[in-house]
Coordinates of C-alpha atoms in Angstrom, one line a residue:
M178 CA 31.3 -6.0 60.3
G179 CA 31.8 -2.4 61.5
T180 CA 33.0 -0.3 64.4
F181 CA 31.6 2.5 66.5
T182 CA 34.0 4.1 68.9
I183 CA 34.7 7.1 71.0
E184 CA 38.1 8.7 70.2
D185 CA 39.4 12.1 71.2
G186 CA 36.0 13.3 72.3
V187 CA 34.1 12.4 69.1
F188 CA 32.2 9.4 67.8
R189 CA 33.7 7.4 64.9
L190 CA 31.7 5.1 62.7
N191 CA 34.0 2.8 60.8
G192 CA 36.8 5.3 61.4
E193 CA 34.9 8.4 60.2
E194 CA 33.7 11.1 62.5
F195 CA 29.9 10.7 63.1
R196 CA 27.2 12.7 64.8
L197 CA 24.2 10.9 66.3
L198 CA 20.9 12.4 64.9
S199 CA 18.6 10.0 66.7
G200 CA 14.9 9.9 67.5
A201 CA 13.0 7.9 70.0
M202 CA 10.4 5.4 68.9
H203 CA 9.2 2.5 71.1
Y204 CA 8.5 -0.6 69.2
F205 CA 6.0 -1.7 71.9
R206 CA 3.9 1.4 71.4
V207 CA 3.4 0.9 67.7
H208 CA 1.6 -1.9 65.9
P209 CA 4.3 -4.1 64.3
D210 CA 2.7 -3.8 60.8
Q211 CA 3.3 0.0 61.1
W212 CA 6.9 0.0 62.2
S213 CA 8.3 0.3 58.6
H214 CA 6.1 3.4 57.9
R215 CA 7.1 5.1 61.2
L216 CA 10.8 4.4 60.6
A217 CA 10.5 5.7 57.1
M218 CA 9.0 8.9 58.5
M219 CA 11.9 9.2 60.9
R220 CA 14.5 8.8 58.1
A221 CA 12.6 11.3 56.0
M222 CA 12.8 13.8 58.9
G223 CA 16.6 13.7 58.6
L224 CA 17.5 11.2 61.4
N225 CA 20.2 8.6 61.0
T226 CA 19.4 6.6 64.2
V227 CA 16.4 5.3 66.1
E228 CA 16.4 4.8 69.9
T229 CA 14.2 2.4 71.8
Y230 CA 13.6 1.2 75.4
V231 CA 13.0 -2.4 76.2
P232 CA 10.1 -3.0 78.8
W233 CA 11.0 -6.0 80.9
N234 CA 7.5 -6.3 82.3
L235 CA 6.0 -6.7 78.8
H236 CA 8.4 -9.6 77.9
E237 CA 8.5 -11.5 81.3
P238 CA 4.9 -11.2 82.7
R239 CA 5.6 -14.0 85.2
P240 CA 9.0 -15.3 86.5
G241 CA 10.6 -17.4 83.8
M242 CA 7.6 -16.9 81.4
Y243 CA 8.8 -15.1 78.3
R244 CA 6.8 -13.7 75.4
R245 CA 7.3 -11.5 72.3
L246 CA 11.1 -11.5 72.7
D247 CA 11.5 -11.5 68.9
D248 CA 9.7 -8.1 68.7
L249 CA 12.9 -6.3 69.5
D250 CA 14.8 -8.4 66.9
R251 CA 12.3 -7.6 64.2
F252 CA 12.2 -3.9 65.1
L253 CA 16.0 -3.6 64.9
D254 CA 16.0 -5.4 61.6
A255 CA 13.2 -3.1 60.3
A256 CA 15.3 -0.1 61.4
A257 CA 18.3 -1.4 59.5
A258 CA 16.1 -1.8 56.4
A259 CA 15.0 1.8 56.8
D260 CA 18.7 2.9 56.8
L261 CA 18.7 3.7 60.5
H262 CA 21.3 2.8 63.1
A263 CA 19.9 2.0 66.6
I264 CA 20.4 2.8 70.3
V265 CA 19.0 0.3 72.7
R266 CA 18.1 1.2 76.3
P267 CA 17.3 -2.1 78.1
G268 CA 17.0 -0.8 81.6
P269 CA 16.2 -2.9 83.6
Y270 CA 14.3 0.3 84.7
I271 CA 13.2 2.5 81.7
C272 CA 10.7 5.1 83.2
A273 CA 9.1 6.0 79.8
E274 CA 5.7 6.7 81.4
W275 CA 5.3 3.0 81.2
D276 CA 3.7 0.9 84.0
N277 CA 6.2 0.5 86.9
G278 CA 8.9 2.0 84.8
G279 CA 9.2 -1.3 83.0
L280 CA 9.9 -3.4 86.1
P281 CA 7.7 -6.4 86.5
S282 CA 5.2 -6.2 89.3
W283 CA 6.4 -9.5 90.7
V284 CA 10.1 -8.5 91.1
T285 CA 11.2 -8.6 94.7
G286 CA 14.1 -7.2 96.6
R287 CA 15.2 -3.5 96.9
L288 CA 14.5 -2.2 93.5
R289 CA 17.2 -0.4 91.6
T290 CA 20.0 -1.3 94.1
S291 CA 22.8 -3.8 94.4
D292 CA 20.5 -5.9 96.6
P293 CA 21.3 -9.6 95.7
E294 CA 17.7 -10.6 95.5
F295 CA 16.9 -7.9 92.9
L296 CA 20.1 -8.5 91.0
A297 CA 19.3 -12.2 90.6
H298 CA 16.1 -11.3 88.8
V299 CA 17.9 -8.8 86.6
D300 CA 20.7 -11.2 85.7
R301 CA 18.3 -13.8 84.6
W302 CA 16.5 -11.3 82.4
F303 CA 19.7 -9.9 80.9
A304 CA 20.9 -13.4 80.1
R305 CA 17.7 -13.8 78.0
L306 CA 17.6 -10.4 76.4
L307 CA 21.1 -9.1 75.8
P308 CA 22.5 -11.8 73.6
R309 CA 19.7 -10.9 71.1
V310 CA 20.9 -7.2 71.2
A311 CA 24.6 -8.3 71.0
A312 CA 23.8 -10.3 67.8
R313 CA 22.6 -7.0 66.1
Q314 CA 25.6 -4.8 67.1
I315 CA 27.5 -3.1 64.4
T316 CA 30.5 -5.2 65.3
R317 CA 28.6 -8.2 64.2
G318 CA 27.1 -6.8 61.0
G319 CA 24.0 -5.2 62.6
N320 CA 23.0 -1.6 63.3
V321 CA 23.2 -1.2 67.1
L322 CA 25.7 1.5 68.0
M323 CA 25.3 2.0 71.8
V324 CA 23.5 0.4 74.8
Q325 CA 22.4 2.3 77.9
V326 CA 23.2 1.3 81.5
E327 CA 19.9 1.7 83.5
N328 CA 18.1 5.0 83.0
E329 CA 18.4 8.4 84.7
Y330 CA 19.6 6.7 87.8
G331 CA 20.9 10.0 89.2
S332 CA 17.2 11.0 89.7
Y333 CA 16.8 8.0 92.0
G334 CA 19.9 6.9 93.8
T335 CA 23.7 6.7 94.3
D336 CA 24.4 3.0 94.3
T337 CA 27.5 2.9 92.0
A338 CA 27.9 -0.8 92.7
Y339 CA 24.5 -1.4 91.1
L340 CA 25.5 0.5 88.0
R341 CA 28.8 -1.3 87.8
H342 CA 27.1 -4.7 88.1
L343 CA 24.8 -3.8 85.2
A344 CA 27.7 -2.7 83.0
D345 CA 29.7 -5.8 83.8
A346 CA 26.6 -8.0 83.1
M347 CA 26.2 -6.3 79.7
R348 CA 29.8 -7.0 78.8
A349 CA 29.5 -10.6 80.0
C350 CA 26.4 -11.0 77.7
G351 CA 28.4 -9.9 74.7
I352 CA 27.7 -6.2 74.4
D353 CA 30.9 -4.7 73.0
V354 CA 29.7 -1.3 71.6
P355 CA 30.0 1.8 73.8
L356 CA 27.9 1.8 76.9
F357 CA 26.4 5.1 78.3
T358 CA 24.3 6.5 81.1
A359 CA 21.7 9.3 80.8
D360 CA 20.8 11.8 83.5
G361 CA 19.4 15.2 84.0
A362 CA 21.9 18.1 83.5
E363 CA 22.3 18.7 87.2
D364 CA 25.4 18.1 89.3
H365 CA 23.7 15.8 91.8
M366 CA 22.0 13.7 89.0
L367 CA 25.2 13.3 87.0
T368 CA 27.3 12.4 90.1
G369 CA 24.7 9.9 91.2
G370 CA 23.9 8.3 87.9
S371 CA 27.2 8.3 85.9
L372 CA 29.8 5.5 86.0
P373 CA 33.6 5.9 85.5
G374 CA 34.7 4.7 82.1
V375 CA 31.2 4.9 80.7
L376 CA 30.0 7.7 78.4
A377 CA 27.8 10.1 80.3
T378 CA 24.9 11.9 78.4
A379 CA 22.3 14.4 79.5
T380 CA 18.5 14.7 79.3
F381 CA 16.8 18.1 79.2
G382 CA 14.1 20.1 77.5
S383 CA 15.4 23.7 77.7
G384 CA 18.6 25.8 77.9
P385 CA 20.9 23.6 75.7
A386 CA 23.9 25.8 76.2
A387 CA 23.7 25.7 80.0
A388 CA 23.0 21.9 80.0
L389 CA 26.0 21.3 77.8
D390 CA 28.2 23.4 80.1
V391 CA 27.2 21.2 83.0
L392 CA 27.9 18.1 81.0
R393 CA 31.3 19.4 79.8
R394 CA 32.3 20.2 83.4
H395 CA 31.6 16.6 84.4
R396 CA 32.9 14.9 81.3
P397 CA 35.3 17.2 79.4
G398 CA 36.6 14.3 77.3
D399 CA 33.3 12.8 76.2
P400 CA 31.3 13.6 73.1
M401 CA 28.4 16.0 74.0
V402 CA 25.1 14.1 73.8
C403 CA 21.6 15.1 74.7
M404 CA 20.1 11.6 75.0
E405 CA 16.6 13.0 75.6
L406 CA 15.7 16.3 74.0
W407 CA 12.2 16.8 75.3
I408 CA 10.3 18.4 72.4
G409 CA 6.8 17.7 73.8
W410 CA 5.4 16.0 76.9
F411 CA 2.9 13.4 78.1
D412 CA -0.6 13.9 79.6
H413 CA -2.4 12.9 82.8
W414 CA -6.1 12.0 83.2
G415 CA -8.1 14.9 84.6
R416 CA -5.5 17.6 83.6
G417 CA -5.0 19.8 80.6
R418 CA -3.2 18.8 77.4
V419 CA 0.5 19.7 77.4
T420 CA 2.0 20.8 74.1
R421 CA 5.1 22.7 72.9
G422 CA 5.2 25.1 70.0
A423 CA 6.9 23.8 66.8
A424 CA 9.0 26.9 66.3
E425 CA 10.3 26.9 69.9
A426 CA 11.1 23.2 69.7
A427 CA 12.9 23.5 66.4
A428 CA 14.9 26.5 67.6
M429 CA 16.1 24.4 70.6
L430 CA 17.1 21.6 68.3
E431 CA 19.0 24.0 66.1
E432 CA 20.8 25.5 69.0
L433 CA 21.9 22.1 70.3
L434 CA 23.2 21.0 66.9
A435 CA 24.9 24.3 66.2
A436 CA 26.9 23.7 69.5
G437 CA 28.3 20.5 68.0
A438 CA 26.3 18.0 70.1
S439 CA 24.6 14.8 69.2
V440 CA 20.9 14.4 69.9
N441 CA 18.2 11.9 70.5
I442 CA 14.8 13.6 70.0
Y443 CA 12.3 12.4 72.6
M444 CA 9.9 11.5 71.2
A445 CA 10.3 11.5 67.4
H446 CA 7.2 9.3 67.3
G447 CA 5.3 8.6 70.6
G448 CA 2.7 6.0 69.7
T449 CA 0.1 4.6 72.1
N450 CA -0.1 3.0 75.6
F451 CA -2.3 0.2 74.5
G452 CA -4.0 -2.1 77.0
T453 CA -3.1 -1.3 80.6
W454 CA 0.5 -0.3 80.1
A455 CA 0.2 3.4 80.8
G456 CA 2.2 4.5 83.9
A457 CA 1.5 7.1 86.5
N458 CA 3.2 9.8 88.6
R459 CA 2.7 11.1 92.1
D460 CA 3.2 14.7 93.1
L461 CA 5.6 14.5 96.0
A462 CA 4.5 17.9 97.4
T463 CA 0.7 17.2 97.4
G464 CA 0.6 13.4 97.2
A465 CA -1.7 13.7 94.2
Y466 CA -1.9 10.5 92.1
Q467 CA -1.6 11.3 88.3
P468 CA -2.3 8.4 85.9
T469 CA -1.0 8.8 82.4
V470 CA -3.5 8.8 79.5
T471 CA -3.7 6.1 76.8
S472 CA -2.3 8.2 74.0
Y473 CA 1.5 8.7 74.0
D474 CA 1.4 11.2 71.1
Y475 CA 3.8 13.4 73.1
D476 CA 3.1 16.3 70.8
A477 CA 5.9 14.6 68.7
P478 CA 6.8 15.6 65.2
I479 CA 5.3 12.3 63.9
S480 CA 1.8 12.1 65.4
E481 CA 0.3 9.1 67.2
S482 CA -1.1 7.9 63.8
G483 CA 2.2 8.5 61.9
A484 CA 1.2 11.8 60.3
P485 CA 3.7 14.6 59.7
T486 CA 3.1 17.7 61.8
E487 CA 4.3 21.3 61.6
K488 CA 7.0 20.2 64.1
F489 CA 8.0 17.5 61.6
R490 CA 8.4 20.0 58.8
R491 CA 10.4 22.4 61.0
F492 CA 12.6 19.6 62.3
R493 CA 13.3 18.4 58.8
D494 CA 14.4 21.8 57.8
V495 CA 17.0 21.8 60.7
L496 CA 18.1 18.2 60.4
T497 CA 18.7 18.2 56.6
R498 CA 21.4 20.8 57.0
Y499 CA 23.4 18.0 58.7
N500 CA 22.1 14.8 56.9
T501 CA 20.4 14.0 53.7
A502 CA 16.9 12.7 53.8
P503 CA 14.5 11.0 51.4
E504 CA 11.0 12.2 50.8
P505 CA 8.4 11.1 53.4
P506 CA 6.3 8.1 52.5
P507 CA 2.7 8.6 51.3
A508 CA 0.2 9.4 54.0
L509 CA -1.7 6.4 55.4
P510 CA -5.4 6.3 54.6
V511 CA -8.1 6.9 57.3
L512 CA -11.7 5.6 57.5
P513 CA -14.5 7.9 56.7
P514 CA -16.6 9.1 59.7
A515 CA -19.2 6.6 60.9
T516 CA -21.5 6.0 63.8
V517 CA -21.5 2.5 65.3
R518 CA -24.5 1.3 67.2
L519 CA -24.0 -1.0 70.1
T520 CA -26.6 -3.7 70.1
E521 CA -25.7 -6.2 72.8
S522 CA -24.7 -6.0 76.5
A523 CA -23.8 -8.1 79.5
A524 CA -23.7 -7.0 83.2
L525 CA -20.3 -7.5 84.7
L526 CA -21.0 -8.2 88.4
P527 CA -23.1 -11.4 87.8
L528 CA -20.4 -12.7 85.5
L529 CA -17.5 -12.1 87.9
P530 CA -17.5 -15.6 89.4
A531 CA -17.2 -17.1 85.9
L532 CA -14.6 -14.6 84.6
A533 CA -12.5 -14.4 87.7
R534 CA -9.9 -16.8 89.0
A535 CA -10.9 -19.0 92.0
A536 CA -12.0 -16.8 94.9
V537 CA -9.5 -16.4 97.7
T538 CA -10.6 -15.8 101.3
G539 CA -8.4 -14.7 104.2
P540 CA -8.4 -12.5 107.3
T541 CA -7.2 -9.5 105.4
P542 CA -7.6 -8.2 101.8
P543 CA -4.9 -9.5 99.4
A544 CA -3.2 -7.0 97.1
F545 CA -3.3 -7.6 93.3
E546 CA 0.2 -9.0 93.5
D547 CA -0.8 -11.5 96.1
L548 CA -3.4 -12.8 93.6
G549 CA -0.9 -12.9 90.7
L550 CA -2.6 -10.0 89.0
D551 CA -0.7 -7.2 87.4
H552 CA -3.7 -5.1 86.2
G553 CA -7.4 -5.5 86.1
L554 CA -10.3 -5.7 88.5
V555 CA -10.7 -7.3 92.0
R556 CA -14.0 -7.6 93.8
Y557 CA -13.5 -7.7 97.6
R558 CA -16.4 -8.9 99.8
V559 CA -16.6 -8.5 103.6
E560 CA -19.4 -8.6 106.2
V561 CA -20.1 -5.8 108.6
P562 CA -21.4 -7.4 111.8
G563 CA -24.5 -6.1 113.4
P564 CA -26.6 -4.8 114.8
R565 CA -24.6 -1.5 114.9
G566 CA -25.2 2.1 113.9
P567 CA -23.7 3.9 110.9
Y568 CA -20.0 4.5 111.0
P569 CA -17.6 5.6 108.2
L570 CA -16.2 2.9 106.0
V571 CA -12.5 3.4 105.5
V572 CA -10.3 1.7 103.0
D573 CA -6.6 1.9 103.9
G574 CA -4.1 1.9 101.1
L575 CA -6.5 1.9 98.2
H576 CA -4.7 1.6 94.8
D577 CA -6.5 2.8 92.8
R578 CA -10.2 3.3 92.2
A579 CA -13.1 1.5 93.9
H580 CA -16.9 1.2 93.4
V581 CA -18.4 0.6 96.8
Y582 CA -21.6 -1.6 97.1
V583 CA -23.6 -2.1 100.2
D584 CA -26.0 -5.0 100.1
G585 CA -25.8 -5.0 96.3
V586 CA -26.4 -1.2 95.8
R587 CA -23.7 1.1 94.6
V588 CA -23.2 3.9 97.2
A589 CA -19.9 5.5 96.3
V590 CA -16.9 5.7 94.0
L591 CA -13.6 6.2 95.7
D592 CA -11.4 8.0 93.2
P593 CA -7.8 9.1 93.6
V594 CA -7.8 11.4 90.6
G595 CA -9.8 14.3 92.0
Q596 CA -13.4 13.6 91.1
K597 CA -15.7 14.6 94.0
E598 CA -18.2 11.8 93.7
H599 CA -19.3 10.4 97.1
Q600 CA -15.9 10.1 98.8
A601 CA -17.4 9.6 102.2
V602 CA -19.3 6.4 103.0
E603 CA -21.3 5.5 106.1
V604 CA -22.5 1.9 106.7
S605 CA -24.8 0.4 109.3
G606 CA -24.6 -3.3 110.2
P607 CA -25.3 -6.0 109.5
A608 CA -24.4 -5.5 105.8
T609 CA -22.4 -7.0 103.0
V610 CA -19.8 -4.6 101.6
E611 CA -18.2 -5.1 98.2
L612 CA -15.4 -3.1 96.6
L613 CA -14.9 -3.4 92.9
V614 CA -11.3 -2.2 92.7
E615 CA -9.7 -1.1 89.4
S616 CA -5.9 -0.6 89.1
L617 CA -4.6 2.3 87.1
G618 CA -1.0 2.8 86.1
R619 CA 1.9 2.0 88.5
L620 CA 4.3 4.8 89.3
N621 CA 7.0 5.0 86.7
Y622 CA 9.3 7.6 88.3
G623 CA 10.5 8.7 91.7
P624 CA 11.1 7.4 95.2
L625 CA 7.6 5.8 95.6
M626 CA 8.0 3.3 92.8
G627 CA 7.2 -0.3 93.3
E628 CA 3.7 0.3 94.7
R629 CA 1.2 -2.5 95.1
K630 CA -2.3 -2.4 93.7
G631 CA -5.7 -3.2 95.3
V632 CA -6.5 -2.8 99.0
T633 CA -3.0 -2.7 100.4
G634 CA -3.9 -1.9 104.0
G635 CA -7.3 -3.0 105.3
I636 CA -11.0 -2.3 105.3
R637 CA -12.2 -0.6 108.5
H638 CA -15.6 0.2 110.0
E639 CA -14.8 3.3 112.1
R640 CA -11.6 2.1 113.8
Q641 CA -12.3 -1.6 113.7
Y642 CA -10.8 -3.7 110.9
L643 CA -13.3 -6.0 109.1
H644 CA -11.8 -9.5 108.8
G645 CA -12.7 -12.4 106.6
V646 CA -12.3 -10.9 103.1
T647 CA -13.0 -12.7 99.9
A648 CA -11.3 -11.6 96.7
E649 CA -12.1 -12.4 93.0
A650 CA -9.5 -11.3 90.4
V651 CA -10.1 -10.6 86.7
R652 CA -7.2 -9.9 84.4
L653 CA -8.7 -7.7 81.7
G654 CA -5.9 -8.7 79.2
D655 CA -7.1 -12.3 79.4
L656 CA -10.7 -11.6 78.4
R657 CA -11.8 -13.3 75.2
F658 CA -14.6 -12.0 73.0
G659 CA -15.9 -13.0 69.6
D660 CA -18.3 -15.9 69.0
A661 CA -16.4 -18.2 71.3
G662 CA -15.7 -15.6 74.0
E663 CA -16.4 -15.8 77.7
V664 CA -18.9 -13.0 77.9
P665 CA -22.5 -14.1 77.2
F666 CA -23.8 -11.1 75.4
R667 CA -27.6 -10.6 75.0
S668 CA -29.5 -8.4 72.6
G669 CA -30.2 -5.0 74.0
T670 CA -28.2 -2.4 75.9
A671 CA -30.1 -2.3 79.2
A672 CA -27.5 -4.1 81.2
A673 CA -26.8 -2.4 84.5
V674 CA -23.4 -0.7 84.7
P675 CA -20.7 -1.9 85.2
A676 CA -21.3 -3.8 82.0
F677 CA -19.9 -4.9 78.6
F678 CA -21.5 -3.5 75.4
R679 CA -20.9 -4.8 71.9
G680 CA -21.4 -3.6 68.4
T681 CA -20.2 -4.3 64.9
V682 CA -18.7 -2.0 62.3
T683 CA -18.4 -3.1 58.7
V684 CA -15.3 -1.9 56.8
A685 CA -14.7 -2.1 53.1
E686 CA -11.0 -1.4 53.3
P687 CA -9.1 -1.4 56.6
A688 CA -7.5 1.9 57.6
D689 CA -6.7 4.0 60.6
T690 CA -9.5 5.6 62.6
F691 CA -10.2 7.3 65.9
L692 CA -12.9 6.1 68.3
A693 CA -14.9 8.5 70.3
L694 CA -17.3 7.7 73.1
P695 CA -19.4 10.9 73.7
G696 CA -21.5 10.6 76.8
W697 CA -19.7 7.6 78.2
G698 CA -17.9 7.6 81.6
H699 CA -14.8 5.4 82.2
G700 CA -13.7 2.1 81.0
Y701 CA -11.9 0.1 78.3
V702 CA -12.3 -0.7 74.6
W703 CA -11.4 -3.8 72.6
V704 CA -11.4 -4.0 68.8
N705 CA -11.4 -7.5 67.4
G706 CA -10.2 -8.7 70.8
F707 CA -7.3 -6.2 71.0
C708 CA -7.5 -3.8 74.0
L709 CA -7.0 -0.2 72.8
G710 CA -6.7 1.1 76.4
R711 CA -8.6 3.2 78.8
Y712 CA -11.1 6.0 78.1
W713 CA -12.3 8.5 80.6
S714 CA -14.7 11.4 80.4
I715 CA -12.5 13.6 82.6
G716 CA -10.1 14.0 79.6
P717 CA -8.0 15.5 78.2
Q718 CA -8.0 12.7 75.7
R719 CA -11.4 12.2 73.9
T720 CA -10.6 9.7 71.2
L721 CA -8.7 6.4 71.1
Y722 CA -6.4 5.6 68.2
V723 CA -7.4 2.5 66.2
P724 CA -4.5 1.3 64.0
G725 CA -5.7 0.1 60.6
P726 CA -4.0 -3.4 61.0
L727 CA -6.4 -4.2 63.8
L728 CA -9.3 -4.1 61.4
R729 CA -10.3 -6.5 58.6
A730 CA -12.5 -6.1 55.5
G731 CA -16.0 -6.9 56.5
D732 CA -17.4 -7.0 60.1
N733 CA -15.3 -5.9 63.1
E734 CA -16.2 -6.3 66.7
I735 CA -16.1 -3.4 69.2
V736 CA -16.5 -4.2 72.9
I737 CA -16.7 -1.6 75.7
L738 CA -16.4 -2.2 79.4
E739 CA -18.1 0.7 81.0
L740 CA -17.5 1.0 84.8
D741 CA -19.2 4.3 85.6
A742 CA -22.1 5.4 83.5
A743 CA -23.1 4.4 80.0
G744 CA -24.0 6.9 77.3
E745 CA -26.3 6.5 74.3
P746 CA -25.6 3.0 72.8
V747 CA -23.4 4.4 70.0
V748 CA -19.7 5.2 69.4
E749 CA -18.2 7.3 66.7
L750 CA -15.4 6.7 64.3
R751 CA -13.7 9.9 63.4
P752 CA -11.0 10.8 60.8
E753 CA -9.1 13.1 63.3
P754 CA -7.9 12.6 66.9
D755 CA -9.1 14.7 69.8
L756 CA -6.4 14.7 72.5
G757 CA -7.7 17.8 74.3

């Protein structure tokens, strides 16, 4: 058993003064078989602590349905084995560029407030989660030193009763190590997001001296902690890659530590937004929707595939002045370059009735949430009466991207990300209109969170709503491939897009690789049934990371769902990433 306390403005670990040299790594963004390697890299960089969020929506996909709860347990145990303490940030809201900021899409009530309906969901979740964290606190022989109350709440609201309820719930569930809040180093954020009697920390990516001055003014008796030192950034589809120079980032870290502060480097290792878990943002000034790419490399010192970067070497030089560090583990192997031919295909639209849940028909289009769908595809079908002349077809509240078909012919793509492909549609009647709607990430930050997906308003022909809408929903995460899969592949690659395409790559020894799809448009990739995530020709990301543990010696299945325009029936395995 041990202790971790705050006394006279400093941290004390088992009675000795202690400085947090922490780095962020999210267990849910890294293949479990690679946790130990990434944690060893963090320890070798000179860190003594690892920080992780906990995404509620990953672990409770449906009310009362829990999955993968032991992932966090095993990760914390792996961190302890790597000689790292831990900081846990359980939310319930985490931001993290993660879908819906970690909140399940089915949660109801006024989000992030003391609304009883919302708190009832949170309390049930905390009762499941927090005893597992409590069991791994330093006070019980584990390695957890601190637990966060919510996340950057001062960027959202001022409901102190909500924060107090969360803190009390954490104590009631057995959390006895220090609690803390984290907010931007701004007066309004710290006053809105901090809680009396709970350690306040700051998040920032520049000007450490000025940020610490603000924090000291608000909390002169607290240890100075930067809970997120932003040393890189994330990327959005259709925009340029965002990076930060290694020398500049290292100088900022050095300035912060020289001032006597503790730090959590965000991110030390970013990982990957596998599947459909990438979040999104919306520009409040322009209304532009900005979905996050699949990679969460973050320009971190430890790359998406676990390789040391120049930033790693410079950070290690700084951190080892304050903490000893072992040598980095050996580099992980990568596959040699290869070209994989796709040899089979299956058109999506004829398969939808078999792949989808039972069709639902009603007067108005249901949102994804009404269909019990978090992410995937919904085909909406509605009739335009006739005879009538051509009028504009208008889709109110479209979230997010729709292929429009009139009498079976694709006539438009309605795209929120800025492509200029056929945004205006005119339809004459009678006609059958179909919308194949794809959800992208839910907003993870800001006042517009909690959005619904699909057609959330209605389908209009000029000013007239079209009623009698049928919807068929396909959850992409539920699709099964392989010999016993649900998709009846046929030889050849002539299937009309949208379509599935399949190929096989033979591997002598599994290792990491990066999959490129030159000439392809937009869609999803599965390797041996595991969804790597989205690809999109608009960039900036051009390759998808394939962790070695997903592969096996011998034949490996690659499946592509192309929604826009198929390229040549080949994909490439490359030894290096291309993130733009």
